[in-house]
Short mmCIF file of C-alpha atoms in Angstrom, two decimals:
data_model
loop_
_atom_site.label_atom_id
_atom_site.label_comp_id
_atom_site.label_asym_id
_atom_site.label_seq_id
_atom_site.Cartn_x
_atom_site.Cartn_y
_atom_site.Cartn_z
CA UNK A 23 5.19 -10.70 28.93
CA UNK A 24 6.92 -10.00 25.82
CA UNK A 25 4.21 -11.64 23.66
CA UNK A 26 2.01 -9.76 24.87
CA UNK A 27 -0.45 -8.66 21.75
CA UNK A 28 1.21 -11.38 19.35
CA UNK A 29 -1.13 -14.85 20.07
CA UNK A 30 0.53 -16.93 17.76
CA UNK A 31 4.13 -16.30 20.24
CA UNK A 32 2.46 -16.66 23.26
CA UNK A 33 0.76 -20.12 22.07
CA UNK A 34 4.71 -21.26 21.48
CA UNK A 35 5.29 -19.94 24.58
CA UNK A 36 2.80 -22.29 25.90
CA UNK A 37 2.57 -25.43 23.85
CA UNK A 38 6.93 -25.13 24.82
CA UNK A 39 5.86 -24.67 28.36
CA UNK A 40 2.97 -28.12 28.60
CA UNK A 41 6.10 -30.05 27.00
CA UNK A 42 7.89 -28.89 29.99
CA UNK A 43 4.75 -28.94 32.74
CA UNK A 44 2.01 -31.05 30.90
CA UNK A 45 0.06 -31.64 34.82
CA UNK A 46 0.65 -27.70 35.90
CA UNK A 47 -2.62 -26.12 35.79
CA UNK A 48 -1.71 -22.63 35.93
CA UNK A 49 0.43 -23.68 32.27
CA UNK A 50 -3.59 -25.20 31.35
CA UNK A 51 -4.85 -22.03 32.17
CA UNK A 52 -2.49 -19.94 30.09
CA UNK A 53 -2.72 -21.66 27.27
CA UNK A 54 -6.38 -21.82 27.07
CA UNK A 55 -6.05 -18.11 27.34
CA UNK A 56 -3.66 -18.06 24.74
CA UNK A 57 -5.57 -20.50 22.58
CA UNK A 58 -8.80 -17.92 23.01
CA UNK A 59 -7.05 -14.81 22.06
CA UNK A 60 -5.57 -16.93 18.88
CA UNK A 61 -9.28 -17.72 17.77
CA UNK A 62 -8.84 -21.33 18.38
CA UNK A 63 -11.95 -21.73 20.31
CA UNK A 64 -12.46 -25.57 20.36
CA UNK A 65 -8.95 -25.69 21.52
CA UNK A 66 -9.15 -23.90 24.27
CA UNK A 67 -12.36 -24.53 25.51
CA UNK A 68 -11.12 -28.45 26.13
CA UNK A 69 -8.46 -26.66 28.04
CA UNK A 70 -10.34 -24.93 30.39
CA UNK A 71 -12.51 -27.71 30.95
CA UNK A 72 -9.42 -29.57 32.36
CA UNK A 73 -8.44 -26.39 34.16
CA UNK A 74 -11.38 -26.36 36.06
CA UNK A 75 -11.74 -29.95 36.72
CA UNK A 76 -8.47 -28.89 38.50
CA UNK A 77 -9.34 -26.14 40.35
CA UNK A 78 -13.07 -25.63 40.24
CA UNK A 79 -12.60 -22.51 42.37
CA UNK A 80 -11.39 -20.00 39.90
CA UNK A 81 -13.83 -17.57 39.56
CA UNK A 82 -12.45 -15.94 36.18
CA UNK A 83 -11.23 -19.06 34.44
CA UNK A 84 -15.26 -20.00 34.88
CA UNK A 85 -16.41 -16.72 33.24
CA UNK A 86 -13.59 -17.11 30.80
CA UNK A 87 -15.00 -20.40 29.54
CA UNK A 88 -18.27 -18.56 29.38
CA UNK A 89 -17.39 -16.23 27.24
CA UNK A 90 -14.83 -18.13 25.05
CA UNK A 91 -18.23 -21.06 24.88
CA UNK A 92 -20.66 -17.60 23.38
CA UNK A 93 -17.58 -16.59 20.97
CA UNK A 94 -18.06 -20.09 19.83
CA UNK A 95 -21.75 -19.69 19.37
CA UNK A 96 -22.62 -22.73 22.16
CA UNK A 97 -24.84 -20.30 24.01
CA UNK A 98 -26.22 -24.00 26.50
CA UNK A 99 -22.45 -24.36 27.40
CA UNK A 100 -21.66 -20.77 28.32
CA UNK A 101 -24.78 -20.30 30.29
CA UNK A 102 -23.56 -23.59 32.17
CA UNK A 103 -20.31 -21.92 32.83
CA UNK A 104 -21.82 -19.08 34.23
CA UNK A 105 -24.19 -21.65 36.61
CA UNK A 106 -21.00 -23.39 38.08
CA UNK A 107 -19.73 -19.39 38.46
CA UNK A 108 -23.05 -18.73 40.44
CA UNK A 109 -23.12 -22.02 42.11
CA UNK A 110 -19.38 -20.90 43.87
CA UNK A 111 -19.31 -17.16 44.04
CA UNK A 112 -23.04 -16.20 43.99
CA UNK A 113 -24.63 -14.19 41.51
CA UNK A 114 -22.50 -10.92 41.44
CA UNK A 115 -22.72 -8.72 39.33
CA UNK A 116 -20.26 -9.53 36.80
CA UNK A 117 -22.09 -12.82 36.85
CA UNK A 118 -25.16 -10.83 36.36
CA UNK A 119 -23.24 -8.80 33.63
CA UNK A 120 -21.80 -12.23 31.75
CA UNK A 121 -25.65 -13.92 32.00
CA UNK A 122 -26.58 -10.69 29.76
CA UNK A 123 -23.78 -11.14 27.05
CA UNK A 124 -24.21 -14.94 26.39
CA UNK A 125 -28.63 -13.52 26.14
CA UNK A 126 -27.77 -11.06 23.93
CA UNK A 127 -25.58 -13.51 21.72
CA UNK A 128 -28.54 -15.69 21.92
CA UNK A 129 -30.66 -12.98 20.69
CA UNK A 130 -32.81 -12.94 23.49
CA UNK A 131 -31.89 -9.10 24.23
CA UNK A 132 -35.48 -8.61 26.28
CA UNK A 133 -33.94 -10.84 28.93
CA UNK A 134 -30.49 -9.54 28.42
CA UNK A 135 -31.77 -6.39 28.91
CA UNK A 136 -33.53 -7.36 32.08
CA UNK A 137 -30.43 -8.28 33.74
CA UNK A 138 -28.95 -5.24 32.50
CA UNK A 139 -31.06 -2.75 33.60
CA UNK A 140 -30.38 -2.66 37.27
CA UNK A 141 -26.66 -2.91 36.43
CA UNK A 142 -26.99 0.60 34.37
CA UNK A 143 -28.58 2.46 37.41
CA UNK A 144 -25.59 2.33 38.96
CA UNK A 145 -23.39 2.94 36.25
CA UNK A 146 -25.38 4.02 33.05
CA UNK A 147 -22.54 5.02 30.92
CA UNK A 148 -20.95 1.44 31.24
CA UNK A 149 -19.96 1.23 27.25
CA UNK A 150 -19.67 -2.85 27.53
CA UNK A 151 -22.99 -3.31 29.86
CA UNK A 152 -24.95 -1.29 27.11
CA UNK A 153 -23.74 -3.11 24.30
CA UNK A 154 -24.50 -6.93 25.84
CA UNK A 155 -28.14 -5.92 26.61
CA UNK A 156 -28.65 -5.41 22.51
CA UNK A 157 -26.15 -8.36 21.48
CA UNK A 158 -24.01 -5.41 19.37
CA UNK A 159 -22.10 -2.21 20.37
CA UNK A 160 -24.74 0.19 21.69
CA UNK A 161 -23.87 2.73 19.10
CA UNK A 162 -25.36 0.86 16.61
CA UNK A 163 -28.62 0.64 18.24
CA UNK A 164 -30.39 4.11 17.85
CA UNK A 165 -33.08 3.05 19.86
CA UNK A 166 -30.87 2.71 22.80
CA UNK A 167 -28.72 5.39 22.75
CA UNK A 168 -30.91 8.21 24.66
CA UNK A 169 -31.08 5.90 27.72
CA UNK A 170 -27.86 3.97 27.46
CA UNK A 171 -25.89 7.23 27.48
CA UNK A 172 -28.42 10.12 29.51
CA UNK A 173 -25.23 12.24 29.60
CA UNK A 174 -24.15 12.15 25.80
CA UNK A 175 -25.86 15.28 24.75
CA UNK A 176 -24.33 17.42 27.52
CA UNK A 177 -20.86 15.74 26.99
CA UNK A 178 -21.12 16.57 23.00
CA UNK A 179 -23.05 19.91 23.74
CA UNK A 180 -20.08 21.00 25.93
CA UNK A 181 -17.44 19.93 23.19
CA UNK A 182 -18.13 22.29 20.96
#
């Protein structure tokens, strides 16, 4: 779209589009979206509420309102979102993966890290995995960094 990157056209975008379709739920779902990425959290989160109400069945608008509910510090509500998620789809592994952020918000990064853990074996140089199981970007945790990332050192040792 060409608003794409610019929030504040692509909520006129969609505020001119729910005058048009107020009852379409894909417009609901876009401008909750919209609403997010514009930092208008309350907003949006009543938006995907009555998104979902609509169509309980979307997997992403689900984990969405997860994370949109930890941006807006209402770690109870997120982890709610992410029990309707597992209640549908099963507990995947992005489910698995979005459990750990809203933890780690929490500051409960010992069972944010629990979740994590198995999720790194497979794929230990995951940059976003690493940094929900410490609530922060891993390279600001020192203490993670040798296990986070086991093939840093040969990466930077081979750069020069």
């Amino acid at each position: 779209a060409e608003w794409a990157g610019q929030p504040k056209l692509a909520l006129k975008s969609y505020e001119e589009l729910r005058r048009i379709k107020p009852d379409d739920p894909e417009v609901t779902l876009g401008f909750a979206r919209s609403l997010s990425w514009a930092g208008e959290l309350d907003r949006s989160v009543r938006l995907y509420r009555r998104y979902l109400k609509k169509d309980p069945q979307n997997a992403k608008a689900w984990l969405e309102d997860s994370r949109v509910e930890t941006w807006r510090g209402n770690y109870p509500a997120a982890l709610a979102a992410l029990a309707n998620y597992r209640a549908r789809f099963g507990e995947t592994r992005v489910y698995r993966a979005g459990k750990a952020r809203v933890l780690a918000g929490a500051g409960r990064s010992a069972q944010s890290l629990q979740l994590v853990s198995p999720l790194l074996k497979t794929n230990p140089d995951d940059f976003n995995l690493n940094g929900q199981a410490w609530g922060r970007p891993p390279l600001l945790s020192c203490r993670c960094l040798p296990s986070a990332f086991p093939n840093l050192k040969t990466v930077l040792g081979s750069s020069g």
